[in-house]
């Protein structure tokens, strides 16, 4: 059809690259408190508008405003802020460990702390998260022993995973934290299956699935959404849109063509797009979605809009592909600062308590790290015998023979 | 004991387990209301309800992935992949998730799931209804792989698979569903209902995972095989008159190498036989282990008779399929080596 | 959370089962001519309504009405009707062949003829279809030799695919017909990749992807839509929603939660839902989507609503899972009858010509079948040598050795 | 000739081919602007533009599937899967589509695509950055599988792969990217830039697919290996003083069995060595073919030294990795057999 001339090929590009000024001019941020709150049992069809706006509760003055500004227990608020600080202290210390050559690898969640913590505090005992590698907050706001986390990172003699997993790939059934896979997206359909099982058994427990913006492109995301659409199991489908997937910006997962929240519409699944740096919004929306699940009203998808302030991992240098100052220019601010200001406004918190808490967690993690290091670093203390166990429940003859051959 | 086809035996295994254990669920494409394209689940939804036996969307990764999630919860899913030729989209979930979950979580999470799938050729099904992909599962540490060849074994092994605490790939040679096919496609087929190996207990029993069966004792050569090829081997033995020992592996991983090496040590000659393509087929592993264990007993190189190294053709099925003539020729030439 | 009581599990069920009265009372059919026609370069966002309605052109009186009733070449109209009749004659004769034991397998497209044919007549030489097994119409409305089709079905000495493929899995690059895979969904992403290549090369050709309602659940559907969303290649993404996937009704692919057309919304891809039994609508909408592609405006997804009148394949007996009379009750009627009435109304056709055409195609196919049978049936005439060729371009030594071993 | 690391050699191969052939395109996760997590494509987007070298969504089936579609159009895509551990989601596209397209369409459609992926362990990468899945490709008729071990071979073979009219899986041992790693992880690593095998022509040249290389001639035992293990073998030979012949397969499928059997016929002893897990690893196929061809020459059972049959552990990497000590022990025990 020469009438229309030759075709051309276009690959989406982020608005800026290293050397450019950060530019979020196309990024729309609705005023806090302006987005409506549907009834928990509303129809998916009647809330499609919520996938293209952004639910926000905390305004610039640190006030919680609008229909999503629900009454919150002060203990939850304080625990939320403290857990975010604790997570940040943890991340910083682990980075140091990596630089010291005591672990080979680490991944921070800086700037994204509100999301995992805000949701975990809305979940109940027995519910199950299917996390990615950037939800350490799920554990750090619970009573999971921080020394165990560090021992996992150090792959030492007390590593609960016996040295078998890459650092930070935690697992704790007791804490509703499914064993992290290095393979992107695979856990999303597990969450849906787990929730189906809970419904099949007439249980009351629900699942929370976690995935990154980039990983929504993986096929198991679709498998999960199709199954969620068909069986309507009790699952909260979280997408953490931190704008980046290693060096790829969210447009390479289709984010320039529609919001990630909109993905749900084609499956008839209700979805909400939320300011992920707003602890109050995270908690309120999580509660709403969790109640939907608990009331057998089915899955909800939530896109948490945030920014990956940290490098992808300790192996990554983001200044190679995005302006160094981009995280500073990020319009949604710092989740810790925003909740801090809110709590100070409520009279529940102060600058002094903040400094005190920072110091306290710094010290807690320092001490824990010291203890953990005493059990070994960089794989030291791990046992070669552990190679052959847990491949199967009972060790089959060929593995026994191999263990023997190895002489352990 | 009643007479059952392999379809009925497989169905009976699920029936028994659905009855005994509330945590057993069965699902897959067309397995619910319709009862499966091979009727393996016929009647089960009616008996146990749609929460226990149901249809799934057409997404094999989703079938296995959701099954894994259920297994993590505490259920024992027995899922069907409609043809083994369609199992590849689920390979990542099997390799990266089911097989490694116990290991990577140090036992914190496990995935006791059974994946049933009809495999093998002989039904004029062309490239997408004929494949035998077992080798790609036997390379995966953490999986168990089973290929039964009789109704009795199929039921007993499927019950063991569902009860097993590790993930099991359970491949059902579809050419054996109705009767013991010996490769003579031009002769009338026998049905299990008139065959001694079609006698199956109605209730619960186990055939243990990891144990081979000696289908025929013999002194001159060992035939190591599984699935449909067990009967092809029998036919070739009958036709050549060679006194071969026929070993039906039943479980491929973990492999019963003891039974194999005892036999080969005795006979000194060995034929490895499977439908799957030759290169990197499971036969290679069998050969590698035998030559290691029975080196000094071997009087001739171990021979492999398998499908050719091509995609499974349609019209040329009987030229492709390693039938009794090819097996017979190989047996004869093995015996000629002195 | 005992507050909400135990969860429960629900599996979607079709409204009726064998023994019940067919029931399409929940199936909404807008009046022909009532759905708007956006500009070809309209934004995906501005046509979301078109995914939940149904574009229809032919009304009950056989008139073409509304904005989608475009001017059509009378040759195209006549060729369309004749090709549908030819396809039907072909399907019937092949069923007979199967019953006679001359082929092992066949799949009809009865009731769905308008879709493939209506679209093919809007495509141009050099464009490429990536079909499923139910688009025989793509070939039967072109000059592809019908004897070759039958030879493929018979896997005989003149089978262009040399006996290697299951009957009906045709391939003809020359006719823009990609080799059919038995694996569902895999071809959808191929179409997207092919279209990307056309754009990369500055070509003018476009791709048409085909998939069934059930197969949209496959993961490669998502892979295709993500890539289409990101690179916006010139591809028409067809979904043939014939309500059934073997024994599974469309609800098991999520069709009860949203339309299949809506799937596109989460990817920012424009989509239309169309009466697939309305040749005029099929052709007009295809033209529109093809022009979008040709003008480098990117992909369009189209859900064709139709009904699988035939059994899934010759191995299937649909009376086991749906009422026998359901196809009779299908509200969108028979595409052949509807176009026939329209052409009679236009004075381009008559009952006599219709009967004549039926007889003519019946005879054409009968003769062709006879010729094809003379080259062999049921694999007769295929050559064992062909087993080893075309595995690679050049036969490697191990295959030569195997061929030698086989003695051919 | 210039000195190149294997990363540079691989990059140079793509550079040469992008330059020579307008139909070559390169894409994958992070390969465009950033140049790949291992920098294998660094600078190529800048040089050839975003239509020739670009980032893809994170969907491996989509990468291979879109690549196949492009190949069908007439391009020659060279795509990257970021780690071989992430190739499983693309397995169906490789097996069911790329490998079979020529066959099922009788040559009407073909898929000349190259899939590059870093494989192997030794970088403390744990279960998802260390795997060696080559065996699952060698079982697939229609695919070719290549594992280079030197910068020279990597470039020459990658050029051949891109020029090849069939689909090629090209696995790059990531532990060799910077230098010839011999398994002595505790000793300082050597870099290719100071190594004779790091000498690479700047322009176009081919290393033919399907030909093994003899890395060391020797009289007493043959070591059949590929990838990183070539250097481990060298180290073990140096340390034991055993006069072994080391054969680097380079191409696994089609296999250069002639070179192998000549060597084993000469030495009468054979060690097969790879990183991948033992059971159904590619070593099994090598053993099966050798015992068939060299039966009467063999003085001892063929031995396999491989990764253990477990998922790839993290902290115990050096207990898992088949290093020079294990290889040396196996060599000694092989030589002891009389
Ligand atoms: C199947 C698979 N493909 C590729 C990778 C490599 N990889 C690890 S993280 C990552 C980016 C993921 O980005 P996103 O989902 O946005 O999560 P984020 O890192 O931003 O939290 C990639 C490509 C992988 N781990 N698994
Ligand atoms: C990967 C894969 N899984 C399962 C099948 C078996 N199968 C063949 S056709 C079919 C139903 C497809 O239904 P749909 O997509 O609606 O197409 P239709 O037959 O209605 O045209 C199934 C499940 C297959 N061919 N490939
Ligand atoms: Mg991200
Ligand atoms: Mg359908």
CSV table of N, CA and C and ligand atoms in Angstrom, one decimal, chain B residues 58, chain C residues 112 133-134 211-215 240-246 248-250 306 308 312, ligand 4:
chain,number,residue,atom,x,y,z
B,58,UNK,N,-7.1,-22.1,29.6
B,58,UNK,CA,-6.0,-22.7,28.7
B,58,UNK,C,-4.7,-22.0,28.9
C,112,UNK,N,-18.4,-19.5,11.2
C,112,UNK,CA,-17.4,-18.5,11.4
C,112,UNK,C,-16.8,-18.1,10.0
C,133,UNK,N,-6.1,-23.0,13.5
C,133,UNK,CA,-6.6,-24.1,12.6
C,133,UNK,C,-8.0,-23.9,12.1
C,134,UNK,N,-8.6,-22.7,12.5
C,134,UNK,CA,-10.0,-22.5,12.0
C,134,UNK,C,-10.2,-21.4,11.1
C,211,UNK,N,-6.4,-15.7,17.0
C,211,UNK,CA,-6.4,-16.6,18.2
C,211,UNK,C,-7.9,-16.8,18.5
C,212,UNK,N,-8.1,-17.9,19.2
C,212,UNK,CA,-9.5,-18.2,19.7
C,212,UNK,C,-9.7,-17.7,21.1
C,213,UNK,N,-11.0,-17.6,21.5
C,213,UNK,CA,-11.3,-17.1,22.8
C,213,UNK,C,-10.6,-17.8,23.9
C,214,UNK,N,-10.7,-19.2,23.8
C,214,UNK,CA,-10.0,-20.0,24.9
C,214,UNK,C,-8.6,-19.7,24.9
C,215,UNK,N,-7.9,-19.6,23.8
C,215,UNK,CA,-6.5,-19.4,23.7
C,215,UNK,C,-6.0,-18.1,24.2
C,240,UNK,N,-11.1,-14.6,17.7
C,240,UNK,CA,-12.3,-15.2,17.3
C,240,UNK,C,-13.0,-15.8,18.5
C,241,UNK,N,-14.0,-15.1,19.0
C,241,UNK,CA,-14.7,-15.6,20.1
C,241,UNK,C,-15.9,-16.4,19.7
C,242,UNK,N,-15.7,-17.7,19.5
C,242,UNK,CA,-16.8,-18.6,19.1
C,242,UNK,C,-17.5,-19.3,20.3
C,243,UNK,N,-17.3,-18.7,21.4
C,243,UNK,CA,-18.0,-19.1,22.7
C,243,UNK,C,-17.5,-20.4,23.3
C,244,UNK,N,-16.8,-21.2,22.5
C,244,UNK,CA,-16.3,-22.5,23.1
C,244,UNK,C,-14.9,-22.7,22.8
C,245,UNK,N,-14.2,-23.5,23.7
C,245,UNK,CA,-12.9,-24.0,23.5
C,245,UNK,C,-12.9,-25.4,23.9
C,246,UNK,N,-13.0,-26.3,22.9
C,246,UNK,CA,-13.4,-27.7,23.1
C,246,UNK,C,-14.6,-27.7,24.0
C,248,UNK,N,-14.9,-26.2,27.0
C,248,UNK,CA,-15.0,-25.1,27.9
C,248,UNK,C,-15.6,-23.9,27.3
C,249,UNK,N,-16.6,-23.3,28.0
C,249,UNK,CA,-17.2,-22.1,27.5
C,249,UNK,C,-16.3,-20.8,27.7
C,250,UNK,N,-16.7,-19.7,27.1
C,250,UNK,CA,-15.8,-18.6,27.1
C,250,UNK,C,-15.6,-18.0,28.5
C,306,UNK,N,-18.9,-14.7,17.5
C,306,UNK,CA,-19.5,-15.7,16.6
C,306,UNK,C,-19.8,-17.0,17.5
C,308,UNK,N,-19.2,-21.4,17.5
C,308,UNK,CA,-18.7,-22.6,16.9
C,308,UNK,C,-19.8,-23.6,16.6
C,312,UNK,N,-15.7,-29.3,18.0
C,312,UNK,CA,-14.3,-28.8,18.0
C,312,UNK,C,-13.5,-29.4,16.9
E,4,LIG,MG1,-13.2,-20.8,20.8
